[in-house]
mmCIF file of C-alpha atoms in Angstrom:
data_model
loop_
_atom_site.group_PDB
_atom_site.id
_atom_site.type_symbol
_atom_site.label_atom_id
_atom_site.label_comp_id
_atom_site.label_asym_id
_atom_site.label_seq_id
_atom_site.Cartn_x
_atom_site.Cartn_y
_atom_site.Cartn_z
ATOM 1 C CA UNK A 1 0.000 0.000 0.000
ATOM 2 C CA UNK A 2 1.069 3.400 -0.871
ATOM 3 C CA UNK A 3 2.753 4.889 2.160
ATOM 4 C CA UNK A 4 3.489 1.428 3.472
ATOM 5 C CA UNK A 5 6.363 0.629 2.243
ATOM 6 C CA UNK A 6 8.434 1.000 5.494
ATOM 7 C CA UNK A 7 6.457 -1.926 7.234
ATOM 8 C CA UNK A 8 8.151 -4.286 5.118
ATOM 9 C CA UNK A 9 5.673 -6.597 4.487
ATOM 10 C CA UNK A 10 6.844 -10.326 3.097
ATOM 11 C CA UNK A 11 6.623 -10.555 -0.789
ATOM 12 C CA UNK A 12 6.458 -14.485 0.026
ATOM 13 C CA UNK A 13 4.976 -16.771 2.138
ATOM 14 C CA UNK A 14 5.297 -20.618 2.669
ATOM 15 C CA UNK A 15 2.446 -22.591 4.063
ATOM 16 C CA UNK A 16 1.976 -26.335 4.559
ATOM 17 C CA UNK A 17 -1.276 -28.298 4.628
ATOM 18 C CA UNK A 18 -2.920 -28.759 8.102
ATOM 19 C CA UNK A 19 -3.956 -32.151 10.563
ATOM 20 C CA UNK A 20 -6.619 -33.504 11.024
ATOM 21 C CA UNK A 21 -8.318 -35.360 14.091
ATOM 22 C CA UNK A 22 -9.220 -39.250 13.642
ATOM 23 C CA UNK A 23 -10.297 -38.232 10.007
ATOM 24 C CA UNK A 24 -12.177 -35.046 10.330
ATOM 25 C CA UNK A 25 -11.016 -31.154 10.256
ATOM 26 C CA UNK A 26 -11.011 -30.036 13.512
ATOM 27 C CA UNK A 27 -13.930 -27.875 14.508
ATOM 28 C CA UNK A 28 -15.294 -26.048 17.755
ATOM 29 C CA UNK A 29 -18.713 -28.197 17.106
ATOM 30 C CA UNK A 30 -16.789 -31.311 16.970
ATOM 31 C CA UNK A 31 -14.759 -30.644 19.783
ATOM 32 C CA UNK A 32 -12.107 -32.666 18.248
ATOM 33 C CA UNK A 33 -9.007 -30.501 18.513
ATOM 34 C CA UNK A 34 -5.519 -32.008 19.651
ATOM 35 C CA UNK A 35 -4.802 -29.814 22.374
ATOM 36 C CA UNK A 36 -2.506 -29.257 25.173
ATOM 37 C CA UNK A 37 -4.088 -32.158 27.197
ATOM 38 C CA UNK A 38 -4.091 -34.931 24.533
ATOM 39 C CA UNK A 39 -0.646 -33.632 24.049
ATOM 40 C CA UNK A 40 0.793 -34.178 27.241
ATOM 41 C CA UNK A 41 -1.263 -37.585 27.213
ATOM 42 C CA UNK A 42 0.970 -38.510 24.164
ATOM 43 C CA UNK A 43 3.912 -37.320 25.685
ATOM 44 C CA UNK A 44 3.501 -38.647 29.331
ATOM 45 C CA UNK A 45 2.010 -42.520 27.635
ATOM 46 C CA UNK A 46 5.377 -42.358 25.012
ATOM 47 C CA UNK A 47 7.753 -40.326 25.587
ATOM 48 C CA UNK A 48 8.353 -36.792 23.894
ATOM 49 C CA UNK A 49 10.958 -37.820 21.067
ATOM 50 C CA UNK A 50 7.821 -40.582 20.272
ATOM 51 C CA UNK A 51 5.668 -37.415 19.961
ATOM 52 C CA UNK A 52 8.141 -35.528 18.193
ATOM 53 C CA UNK A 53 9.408 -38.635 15.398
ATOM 54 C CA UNK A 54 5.150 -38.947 14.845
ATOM 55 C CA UNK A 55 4.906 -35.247 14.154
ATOM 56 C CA UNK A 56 7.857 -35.127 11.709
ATOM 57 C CA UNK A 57 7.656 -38.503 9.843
ATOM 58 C CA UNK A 58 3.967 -37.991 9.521
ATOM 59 C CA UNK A 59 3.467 -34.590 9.177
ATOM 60 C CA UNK A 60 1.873 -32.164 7.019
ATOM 61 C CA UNK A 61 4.622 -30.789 5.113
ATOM 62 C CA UNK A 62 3.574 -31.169 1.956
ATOM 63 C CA UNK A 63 0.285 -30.246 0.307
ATOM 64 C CA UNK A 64 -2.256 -33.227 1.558
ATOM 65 C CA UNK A 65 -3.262 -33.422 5.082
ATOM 66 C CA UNK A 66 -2.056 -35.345 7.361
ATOM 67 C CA UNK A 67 -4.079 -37.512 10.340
ATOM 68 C CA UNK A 68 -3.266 -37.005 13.318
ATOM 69 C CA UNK A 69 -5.321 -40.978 14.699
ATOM 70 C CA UNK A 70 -4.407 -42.175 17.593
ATOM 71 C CA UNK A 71 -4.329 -45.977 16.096
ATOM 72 C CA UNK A 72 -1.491 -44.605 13.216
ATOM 73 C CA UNK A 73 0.027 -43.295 16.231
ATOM 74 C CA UNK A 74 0.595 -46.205 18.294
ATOM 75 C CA UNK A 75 1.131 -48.405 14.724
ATOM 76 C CA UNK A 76 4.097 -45.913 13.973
ATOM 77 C CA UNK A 77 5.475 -46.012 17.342
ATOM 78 C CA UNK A 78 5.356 -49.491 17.561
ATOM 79 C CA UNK A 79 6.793 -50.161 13.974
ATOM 80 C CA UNK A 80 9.129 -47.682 14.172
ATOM 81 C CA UNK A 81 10.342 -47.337 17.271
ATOM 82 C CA UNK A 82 9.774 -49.913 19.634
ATOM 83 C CA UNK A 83 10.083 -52.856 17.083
ATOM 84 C CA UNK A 84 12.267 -51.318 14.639
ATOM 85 C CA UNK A 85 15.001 -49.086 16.658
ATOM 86 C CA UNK A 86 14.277 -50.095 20.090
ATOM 87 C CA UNK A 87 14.539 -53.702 19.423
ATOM 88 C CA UNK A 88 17.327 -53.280 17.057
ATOM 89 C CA UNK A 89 19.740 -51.958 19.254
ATOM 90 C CA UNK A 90 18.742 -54.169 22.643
ATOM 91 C CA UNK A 91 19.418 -57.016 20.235
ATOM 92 C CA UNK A 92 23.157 -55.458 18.729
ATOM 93 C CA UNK A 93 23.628 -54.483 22.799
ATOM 94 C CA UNK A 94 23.009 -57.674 24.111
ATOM 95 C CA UNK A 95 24.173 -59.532 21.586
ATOM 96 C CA UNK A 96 27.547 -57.812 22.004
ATOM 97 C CA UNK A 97 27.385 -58.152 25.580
ATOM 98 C CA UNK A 98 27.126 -61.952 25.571
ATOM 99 C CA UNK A 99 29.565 -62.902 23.052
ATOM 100 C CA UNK A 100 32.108 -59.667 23.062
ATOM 101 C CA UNK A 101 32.012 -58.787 26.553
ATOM 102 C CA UNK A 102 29.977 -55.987 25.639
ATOM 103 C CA UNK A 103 33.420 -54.580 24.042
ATOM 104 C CA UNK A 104 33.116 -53.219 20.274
ATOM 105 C CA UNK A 105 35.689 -55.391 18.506
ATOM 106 C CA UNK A 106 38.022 -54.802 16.354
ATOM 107 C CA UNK A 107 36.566 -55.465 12.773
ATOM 108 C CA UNK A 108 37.999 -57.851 9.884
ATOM 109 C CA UNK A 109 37.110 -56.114 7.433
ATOM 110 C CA UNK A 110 39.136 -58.351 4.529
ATOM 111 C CA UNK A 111 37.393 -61.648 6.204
ATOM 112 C CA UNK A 112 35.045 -62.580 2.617
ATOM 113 C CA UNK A 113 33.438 -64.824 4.473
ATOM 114 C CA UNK A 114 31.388 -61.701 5.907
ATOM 115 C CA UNK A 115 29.050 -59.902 3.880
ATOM 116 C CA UNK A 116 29.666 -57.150 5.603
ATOM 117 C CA UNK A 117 29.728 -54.916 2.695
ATOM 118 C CA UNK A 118 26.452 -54.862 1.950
ATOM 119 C CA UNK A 119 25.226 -53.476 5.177
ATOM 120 C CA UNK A 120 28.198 -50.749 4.932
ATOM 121 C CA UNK A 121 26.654 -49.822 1.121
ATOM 122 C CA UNK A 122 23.728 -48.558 2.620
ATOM 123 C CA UNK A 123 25.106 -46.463 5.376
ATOM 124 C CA UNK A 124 28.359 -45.457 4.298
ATOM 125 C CA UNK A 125 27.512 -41.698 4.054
ATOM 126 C CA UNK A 126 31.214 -39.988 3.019
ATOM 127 C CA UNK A 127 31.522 -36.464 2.260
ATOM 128 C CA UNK A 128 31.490 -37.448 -1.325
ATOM 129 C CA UNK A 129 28.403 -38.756 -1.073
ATOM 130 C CA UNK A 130 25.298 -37.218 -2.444
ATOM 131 C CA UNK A 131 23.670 -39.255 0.553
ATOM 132 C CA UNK A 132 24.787 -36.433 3.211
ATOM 133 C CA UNK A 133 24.301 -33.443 0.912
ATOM 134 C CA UNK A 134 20.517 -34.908 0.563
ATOM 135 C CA UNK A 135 20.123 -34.976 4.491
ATOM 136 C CA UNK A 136 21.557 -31.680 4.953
ATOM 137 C CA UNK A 137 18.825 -30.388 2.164
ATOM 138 C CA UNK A 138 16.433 -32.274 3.570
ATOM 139 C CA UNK A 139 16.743 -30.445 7.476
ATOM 140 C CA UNK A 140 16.881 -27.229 5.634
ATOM 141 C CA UNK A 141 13.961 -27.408 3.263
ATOM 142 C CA UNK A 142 12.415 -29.383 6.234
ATOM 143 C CA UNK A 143 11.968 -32.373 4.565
ATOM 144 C CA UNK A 144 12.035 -34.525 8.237
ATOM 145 C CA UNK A 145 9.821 -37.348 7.027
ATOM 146 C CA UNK A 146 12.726 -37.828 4.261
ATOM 147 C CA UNK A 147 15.216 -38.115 6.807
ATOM 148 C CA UNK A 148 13.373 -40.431 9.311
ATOM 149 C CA UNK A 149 13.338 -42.261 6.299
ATOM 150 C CA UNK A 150 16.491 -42.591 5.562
ATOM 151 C CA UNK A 151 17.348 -43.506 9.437
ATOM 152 C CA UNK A 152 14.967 -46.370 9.373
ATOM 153 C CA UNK A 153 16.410 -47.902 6.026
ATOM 154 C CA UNK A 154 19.593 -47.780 7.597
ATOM 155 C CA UNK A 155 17.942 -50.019 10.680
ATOM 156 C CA UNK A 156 15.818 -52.236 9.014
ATOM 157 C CA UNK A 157 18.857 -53.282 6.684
ATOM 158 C CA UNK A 158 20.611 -54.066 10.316
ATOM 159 C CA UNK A 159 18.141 -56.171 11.055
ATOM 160 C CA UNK A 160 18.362 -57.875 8.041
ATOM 161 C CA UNK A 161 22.127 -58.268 8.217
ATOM 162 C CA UNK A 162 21.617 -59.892 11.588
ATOM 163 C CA UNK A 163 19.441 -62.702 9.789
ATOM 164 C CA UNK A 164 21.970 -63.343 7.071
ATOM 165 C CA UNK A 165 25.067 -63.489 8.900
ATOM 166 C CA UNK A 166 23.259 -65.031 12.123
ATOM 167 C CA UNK A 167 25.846 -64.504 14.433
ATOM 168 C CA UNK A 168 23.955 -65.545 17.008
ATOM 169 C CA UNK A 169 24.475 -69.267 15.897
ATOM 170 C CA UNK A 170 28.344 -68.946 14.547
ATOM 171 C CA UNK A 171 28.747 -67.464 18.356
ATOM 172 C CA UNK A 172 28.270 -71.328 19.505
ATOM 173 C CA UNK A 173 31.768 -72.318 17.087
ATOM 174 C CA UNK A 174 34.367 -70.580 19.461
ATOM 175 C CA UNK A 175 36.526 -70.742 16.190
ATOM 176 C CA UNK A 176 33.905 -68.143 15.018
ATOM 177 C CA UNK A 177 34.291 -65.492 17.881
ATOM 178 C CA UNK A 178 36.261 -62.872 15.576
ATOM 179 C CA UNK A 179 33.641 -63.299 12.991
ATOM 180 C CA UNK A 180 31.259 -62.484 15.161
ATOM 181 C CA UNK A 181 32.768 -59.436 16.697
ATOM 182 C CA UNK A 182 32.865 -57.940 13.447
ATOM 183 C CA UNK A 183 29.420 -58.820 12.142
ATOM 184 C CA UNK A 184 28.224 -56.913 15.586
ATOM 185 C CA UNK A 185 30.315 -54.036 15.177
ATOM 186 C CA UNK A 186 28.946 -53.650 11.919
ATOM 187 C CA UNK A 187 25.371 -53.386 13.026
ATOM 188 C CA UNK A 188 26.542 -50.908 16.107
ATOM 189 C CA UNK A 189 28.687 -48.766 14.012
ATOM 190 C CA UNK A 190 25.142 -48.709 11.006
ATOM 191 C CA UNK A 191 23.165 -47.945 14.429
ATOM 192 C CA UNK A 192 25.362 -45.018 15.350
ATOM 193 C CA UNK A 193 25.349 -43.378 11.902
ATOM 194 C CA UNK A 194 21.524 -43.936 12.249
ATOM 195 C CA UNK A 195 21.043 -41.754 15.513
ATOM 196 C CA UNK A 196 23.016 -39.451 13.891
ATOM 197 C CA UNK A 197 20.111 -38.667 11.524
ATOM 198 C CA UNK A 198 17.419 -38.710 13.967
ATOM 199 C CA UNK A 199 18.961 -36.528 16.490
ATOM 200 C CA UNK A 200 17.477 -33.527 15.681
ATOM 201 C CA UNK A 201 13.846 -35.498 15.981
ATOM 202 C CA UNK A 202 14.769 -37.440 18.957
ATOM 203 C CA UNK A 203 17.347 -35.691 20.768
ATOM 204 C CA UNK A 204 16.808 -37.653 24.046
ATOM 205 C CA UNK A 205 16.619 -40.871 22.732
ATOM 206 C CA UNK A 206 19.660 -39.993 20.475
ATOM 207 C CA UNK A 207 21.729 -38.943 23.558
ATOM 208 C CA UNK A 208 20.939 -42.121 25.257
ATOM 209 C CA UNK A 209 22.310 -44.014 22.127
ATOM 210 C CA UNK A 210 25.388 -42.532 22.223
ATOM 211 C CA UNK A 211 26.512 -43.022 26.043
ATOM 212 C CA UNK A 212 25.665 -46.487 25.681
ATOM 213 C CA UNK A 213 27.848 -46.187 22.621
ATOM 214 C CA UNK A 214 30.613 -44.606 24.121
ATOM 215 C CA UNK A 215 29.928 -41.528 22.035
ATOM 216 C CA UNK A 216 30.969 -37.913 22.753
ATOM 217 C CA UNK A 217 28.533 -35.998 20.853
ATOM 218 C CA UNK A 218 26.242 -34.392 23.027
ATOM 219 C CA UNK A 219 29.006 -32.617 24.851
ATOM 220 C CA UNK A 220 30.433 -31.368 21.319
ATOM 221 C CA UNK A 221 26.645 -30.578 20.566
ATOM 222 C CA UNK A 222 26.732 -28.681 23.658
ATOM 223 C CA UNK A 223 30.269 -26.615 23.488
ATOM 224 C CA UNK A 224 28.923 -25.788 20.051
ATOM 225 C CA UNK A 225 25.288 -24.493 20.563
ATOM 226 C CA UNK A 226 23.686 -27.466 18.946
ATOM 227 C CA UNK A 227 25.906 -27.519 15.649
ATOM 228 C CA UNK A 228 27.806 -30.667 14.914
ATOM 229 C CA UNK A 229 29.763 -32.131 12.031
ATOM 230 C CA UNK A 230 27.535 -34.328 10.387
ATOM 231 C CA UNK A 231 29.606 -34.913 7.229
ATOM 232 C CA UNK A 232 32.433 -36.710 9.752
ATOM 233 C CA UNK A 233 30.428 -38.089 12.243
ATOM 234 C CA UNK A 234 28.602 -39.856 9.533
ATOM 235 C CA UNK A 235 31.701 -41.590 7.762
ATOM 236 C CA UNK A 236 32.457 -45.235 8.506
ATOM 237 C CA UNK A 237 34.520 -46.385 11.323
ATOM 238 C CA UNK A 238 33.292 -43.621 13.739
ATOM 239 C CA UNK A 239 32.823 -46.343 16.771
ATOM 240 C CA UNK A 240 36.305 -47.083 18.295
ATOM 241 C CA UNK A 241 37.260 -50.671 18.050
ATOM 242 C CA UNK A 242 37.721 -51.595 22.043
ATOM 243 C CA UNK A 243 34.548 -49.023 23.068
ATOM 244 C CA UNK A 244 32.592 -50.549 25.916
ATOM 245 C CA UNK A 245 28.924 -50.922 25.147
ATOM 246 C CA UNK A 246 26.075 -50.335 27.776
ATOM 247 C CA UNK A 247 22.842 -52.867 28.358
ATOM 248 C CA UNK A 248 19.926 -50.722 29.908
ATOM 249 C CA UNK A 249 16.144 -50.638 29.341
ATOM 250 C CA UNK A 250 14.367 -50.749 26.170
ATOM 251 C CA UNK A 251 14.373 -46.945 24.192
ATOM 252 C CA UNK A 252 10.618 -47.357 23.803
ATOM 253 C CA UNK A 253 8.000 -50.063 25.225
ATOM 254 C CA UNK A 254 5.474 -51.682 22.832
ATOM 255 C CA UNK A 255 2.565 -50.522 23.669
ATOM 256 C CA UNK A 256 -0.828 -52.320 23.732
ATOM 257 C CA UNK A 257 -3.903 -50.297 23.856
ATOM 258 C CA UNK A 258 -5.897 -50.922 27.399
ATOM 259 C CA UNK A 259 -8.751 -53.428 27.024
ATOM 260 C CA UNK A 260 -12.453 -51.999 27.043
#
């Protein structure tokens, strides 16, 4: 408007699509808003970073609505995180725990016999790669269901590895031992690139990955105001050989609806 012109109004604006409730726009007369209260429900029930990885990997970012159902709720939290992460890592924790001491080993990487190559394809993110570029695009354009994504690849292809190698049988064949210790450094060093990605979604959770890693991010995280360096963190080999790694509880519970 003439006159105006020192207000500085935008020339553009970005806008996303909206949620929904259990199918439905929300609406005063349908009194079906997701407010404060069901938010904290969410929250208190499973955990903030749950809330947080539903809002991002489901969310409206794009231009169709998204529904926010409390049944695709707890199906994404239980696929994702308690079947798909949490159990993942218990089972590379453990697993390293009973057979390496709960040491990271040393890995072999010229044994053949391993196929460990073709769980390092997947998450071998260099700088070179167009893999890292695409996650730092993705954070800045917002993209986060892209990179939650990505992150779960990465795990399911653990999981995966775990039943081709099954190192949970060779671990009977003492012989077998330094096989072993690689195949489960693998599939700690694949999780550790993984929580990489999903930090800024699940920064608790993250965190808690990484001291039972024997990581050191958070406290680079924290001398740096929340900036890391994502394009070496990421490369392969990150997890010291010799690293001790912790058991503790399960990241995130199944959860079973309560019985009418």
């Amino acid at each position: 408007l003439d006159g105006f012109d020192w207000v500085g109004l935008p020339k553009l604006l970005y806008s996303h699509s909206f949620w929904i409730s259990e199918g439905r726009k929300m609406s005063k007369s349908e009194g079906n808003f997701i407010d404060l209260e069901k938010l904290d429900h969410y929250v208190e029930t499973f955990s903030l970073d749950a809330l947080r990885y539903f809002l991002a990997s489901n969310g409206p970012m794009g231009t169709t609505d998204s529904d926010f159902a409390e049944a695709k709720f707890i199906e994404v939290y239980n696929s994702d995180l308690a079947n798909t992460l949490g159990n993942c890592f218990n089972r590379v924790v453990n697993m390293t725990s009973r057979y390496c001491n709960a040491i990271a080993q040393s890995p072999n990487a010229s044994d053949e016999s391993i196929p460990y190559q073709n769980l390092r394809a997947v998450v071998d993110l260099n700088p070179s790669d167009c893999n890292v570029t695409t996650i730092q695009e993705d954070y800045e354009v917002l993209d986060l269901s892209d990179v939650a994504r990505m992150a779960r690849d990465i795990i399911e292809n653990i999981d995966i590895y775990i039943e081709v190698t099954k190192p949970f049988k060779l671990a009977k064949d003492e012989s077998k031992l330094p096989e072993v210790g690689t195949i489960l450094y693998n599939c700690a060093e694949a999780l550790r690139i993984a929580s990489l990605l999903l930090w800024p979604i699940m920064p608790t959770k993250c965190e808690e990955i990484w001291q039972r890693l024997g990581c050191d991010y958070k406290d680079q995280l924290d001398a740096n105001g929340g900036r890391g360096k994502l394009d070496e963190w990421v490369q392969w080999g990150g997890l010291e050989p010799g690293t001790a790694l912790t058991q503790g509880d399960p990241l995130f519970m199944r959860y079973s609806p309560p019985k009418d």
